[in-house]
Coordinates of C-alpha atoms in Angstrom, one line a residue:
Chain A
Q1272 CA 111.0 97.5 120.1
K1273 CA 108.5 97.1 117.3
E1274 CA 104.8 97.1 118.2
V1275 CA 104.2 93.8 116.4
E1276 CA 106.9 91.3 115.6
Q1277 CA 106.4 88.4 113.1
D1278 CA 109.0 86.1 111.7
P1279 CA 108.8 86.6 107.9
G1280 CA 109.9 83.1 107.2
P1281 CA 109.8 81.7 104.5
L1282 CA 108.3 78.6 105.9
S1283 CA 108.1 75.5 103.8
V1284 CA 106.2 72.3 104.9
P1285 CA 104.9 69.1 103.3
E1286 CA 101.2 68.7 102.7
G1287 CA 99.4 67.4 105.8
A1288 CA 101.8 69.0 108.2
I1289 CA 100.7 71.1 111.2
V1290 CA 101.8 74.7 110.7
S1291 CA 102.4 77.1 113.6
L1292 CA 102.6 80.9 113.0
N1293 CA 103.3 83.4 115.7
C1294 CA 103.4 87.0 116.6
T1295 CA 104.5 89.0 119.6
Y1296 CA 103.5 92.5 120.5
S1297 CA 104.5 95.2 123.0
N1298 CA 101.5 97.5 123.1
S1299 CA 99.1 96.6 125.9
A1300 CA 96.4 98.7 124.2
F1301 CA 95.8 96.0 121.6
Q1302 CA 92.6 94.3 122.5
Y1303 CA 91.5 92.4 119.4
F1304 CA 93.6 90.0 117.3
M1305 CA 93.2 88.9 113.8
W1306 CA 94.9 86.6 111.3
Y1307 CA 94.7 87.5 107.6
R1308 CA 95.8 85.5 104.6
Q1309 CA 97.2 87.4 101.6
Y1310 CA 98.0 86.1 98.2
S1311 CA 100.4 87.9 96.0
R1312 CA 99.2 91.4 95.1
K1313 CA 95.8 90.8 96.6
G1314 CA 94.0 92.2 99.6
P1315 CA 94.2 90.6 103.1
E1316 CA 91.5 88.0 103.6
L1317 CA 90.2 87.6 107.2
L1318 CA 90.8 84.1 108.6
M1319 CA 90.4 84.4 112.4
Y1320 CA 89.3 87.1 114.9
T1321 CA 89.7 86.8 118.7
Y1322 CA 89.5 89.3 121.5
S1323 CA 90.2 87.2 124.6
S1324 CA 93.0 85.0 125.9
G1325 CA 92.5 81.3 125.0
N1326 CA 91.8 79.3 121.8
K1327 CA 89.3 79.7 119.0
E1328 CA 88.8 77.0 116.4
D1329 CA 87.4 77.2 112.9
G1330 CA 87.8 74.1 110.8
R1331 CA 91.5 73.4 110.3
F1332 CA 92.5 76.8 111.9
T1333 CA 93.0 77.5 115.6
A1334 CA 93.9 80.9 116.9
Q1335 CA 95.5 81.2 120.3
V1336 CA 96.0 84.4 122.3
D1337 CA 98.1 84.8 125.5
K1338 CA 97.7 88.4 126.6
S1339 CA 99.9 87.9 129.7
S1340 CA 102.8 87.0 127.4
K1341 CA 101.7 89.3 124.6
Y1342 CA 101.8 86.4 122.2
I1343 CA 99.4 85.1 119.5
S1344 CA 99.5 82.0 117.3
L1345 CA 97.7 80.5 114.4
F1346 CA 97.8 76.7 113.9
I1347 CA 96.8 75.1 110.6
R1348 CA 96.1 71.4 110.7
D1349 CA 96.3 69.1 107.7
S1350 CA 97.9 71.8 105.6
Q1351 CA 97.1 71.9 101.9
P1352 CA 98.9 73.4 98.9
S1353 CA 96.1 75.9 98.7
D1354 CA 97.2 77.2 102.1
S1355 CA 100.3 78.6 100.5
A1356 CA 100.2 82.3 101.0
T1357 CA 101.5 85.1 103.3
Y1358 CA 99.8 85.1 106.7
L1359 CA 99.5 88.4 108.5
C1360 CA 98.8 88.9 112.2
A1361 CA 97.0 92.2 113.0
M1362 CA 96.1 93.8 116.2
R1363 CA 93.5 96.4 116.9
S1364 CA 93.5 99.4 119.2
N1365 CA 90.7 101.9 118.7
Y1366 CA 90.3 102.8 115.1
K1367 CA 93.3 101.1 113.4
L1368 CA 95.0 97.8 112.8
T1369 CA 98.7 97.3 113.3
F1370 CA 100.0 94.5 111.2
G1371 CA 103.0 92.2 111.4
K1372 CA 105.2 91.9 108.4
G1373 CA 103.7 88.6 107.4
T1374 CA 105.0 85.0 107.2
L1375 CA 105.3 83.4 103.7
L1376 CA 104.1 79.8 103.9
T1377 CA 104.6 77.2 101.1
V1378 CA 102.9 73.8 101.5
N1379 CA 104.5 71.3 99.1
P1380 CA 102.4 68.5 97.6
Chain B
E208 CA 78.8 87.5 100.2
P209 CA 79.2 91.3 100.6
E210 CA 82.7 92.6 99.8
V211 CA 84.7 95.8 99.6
T212 CA 85.3 96.8 96.0
Q213 CA 88.1 99.1 94.8
T214 CA 88.7 100.8 91.5
P215 CA 90.9 101.0 89.5
S216 CA 92.9 97.8 90.1
H217 CA 96.0 99.5 88.7
Q218 CA 96.8 103.2 88.2
V219 CA 99.9 104.6 86.7
T220 CA 100.5 108.3 87.1
Q221 CA 103.2 110.9 86.6
M222 CA 105.0 112.4 89.6
G223 CA 103.2 115.6 90.7
Q224 CA 99.8 114.5 89.4
E225 CA 96.7 114.1 91.5
V226 CA 95.1 110.7 91.8
I227 CA 91.8 109.6 93.3
L228 CA 91.4 106.0 94.5
R229 CA 87.9 104.8 94.9
C230 CA 86.2 102.3 97.2
V231 CA 82.7 101.0 97.8
P232 CA 82.6 99.7 101.4
I233 CA 80.2 97.0 102.6
S234 CA 76.8 98.6 102.7
N235 CA 76.0 98.2 106.5
H236 CA 79.4 99.2 107.6
L237 CA 80.0 102.5 109.4
Y238 CA 83.8 102.8 109.7
F239 CA 86.1 103.1 106.7
Y240 CA 89.8 102.9 106.4
W241 CA 92.7 103.2 104.0
Y242 CA 95.9 101.2 104.4
R243 CA 98.9 100.9 102.1
Q244 CA 101.5 98.3 101.4
I245 CA 104.8 99.2 99.8
L246 CA 106.2 96.2 97.9
G247 CA 107.8 93.7 100.3
Q248 CA 106.8 95.7 103.3
K249 CA 104.0 95.4 105.9
V250 CA 100.5 96.8 105.6
E251 CA 100.4 100.2 107.1
F252 CA 97.5 102.2 108.5
L253 CA 96.8 105.6 106.8
V254 CA 93.4 106.8 108.1
S255 CA 90.1 105.9 109.6
F256 CA 86.8 107.6 108.9
Y257 CA 83.5 107.6 110.7
N258 CA 80.4 109.9 110.5
N259 CA 82.1 112.0 107.8
E260 CA 85.1 112.8 110.0
I261 CA 88.6 111.4 110.3
S262 CA 88.8 109.3 113.5
E263 CA 92.5 108.7 113.4
K264 CA 95.4 109.1 111.0
S265 CA 99.0 108.1 110.9
E266 CA 102.1 110.2 110.3
I267 CA 102.1 109.0 106.7
F268 CA 98.7 110.8 106.1
D269 CA 100.0 114.3 105.6
D270 CA 98.5 117.3 103.9
Q271 CA 99.0 115.6 100.5
F272 CA 96.3 113.1 101.4
S273 CA 92.6 113.6 101.9
V274 CA 89.6 111.3 102.2
E275 CA 86.0 111.9 101.3
R276 CA 82.7 110.1 101.3
P277 CA 81.0 112.0 98.4
D278 CA 77.8 110.0 98.5
G279 CA 76.2 107.2 100.3
S280 CA 78.3 104.5 98.8
N281 CA 81.7 105.7 97.8
F282 CA 84.8 106.4 99.9
T283 CA 87.8 108.0 98.2
L284 CA 91.4 108.7 98.9
K285 CA 93.0 111.6 97.1
I286 CA 96.7 112.2 96.8
R287 CA 97.3 115.8 95.6
S288 CA 100.8 115.7 94.2
T289 CA 102.1 112.2 93.9
K290 CA 105.7 111.3 94.7
L291 CA 107.7 108.3 93.6
E292 CA 107.5 106.9 97.2
D293 CA 103.7 106.9 97.0
S294 CA 104.0 103.8 94.8
A295 CA 102.3 101.0 96.7
M296 CA 99.2 98.9 97.0
Y297 CA 96.4 100.9 98.6
F298 CA 93.7 98.9 100.4
C299 CA 90.3 100.1 101.5
A300 CA 88.7 98.4 104.5
S301 CA 85.4 98.7 106.3
D302 CA 83.7 97.4 109.5
R303 CA 80.8 98.1 111.8
G304 CA 83.2 99.6 114.4
P305 CA 85.2 98.2 117.2
P306 CA 85.2 95.4 118.2
T307 CA 84.0 94.0 114.9
E308 CA 86.4 92.7 112.3
A309 CA 87.6 94.7 109.3
F310 CA 87.2 93.5 105.7
F311 CA 89.6 94.5 103.0
G312 CA 89.2 95.2 99.3
Q313 CA 91.5 93.7 96.7
G314 CA 93.5 96.9 96.4
T315 CA 94.6 99.5 93.9
R316 CA 98.2 99.2 92.7
L317 CA 99.5 102.8 92.3
T318 CA 102.6 103.3 90.3
V319 CA 104.2 106.8 90.2
V320 CA 106.6 107.3 87.4

């Protein structure tokens, strides 16, 4: 079983839709959870960072962590064409991040 | 806003040559990292560095790789004898240490021919 599983998509939605992105993990040592956005051939850009089970909201973005199920989610409300990118989940144990493969999202005008 | 900067943005090198990738981490950060991403694959951890020592390294980070903080601002990754399979985007990252979040540079695209 891979440490971090993420559906690579692609995911295509109309502008204004609510987007749900998910990752599962198997390593109980992961304590901190992040979502990054990556445009083609660019570096990952941090969107959300959480370390406890529950929800964290920042503008149109909500990150959700369920440690008992080893499941994390990112919700994007009122999606915009500028949200089109690859979304990476990442999990931290000690001194490194373990990434999911990324979900390619396209928001159509 | 402070950012991690990497140079060069693109490097082409011949197989067997040595390359040095450079990074300037965010100034008040203490932990530095290198990750790589082969085209179409996920971002993979290479090495973490703190207090002038390697904290953790992956299986990818073999004897061909080394890291250095030659002065108070730069952080470098050296690949001694490049192979075709070293072609990838290499990302530098930094943070203030767990549990803080890591910030990434824009990457160096390394092409080995």
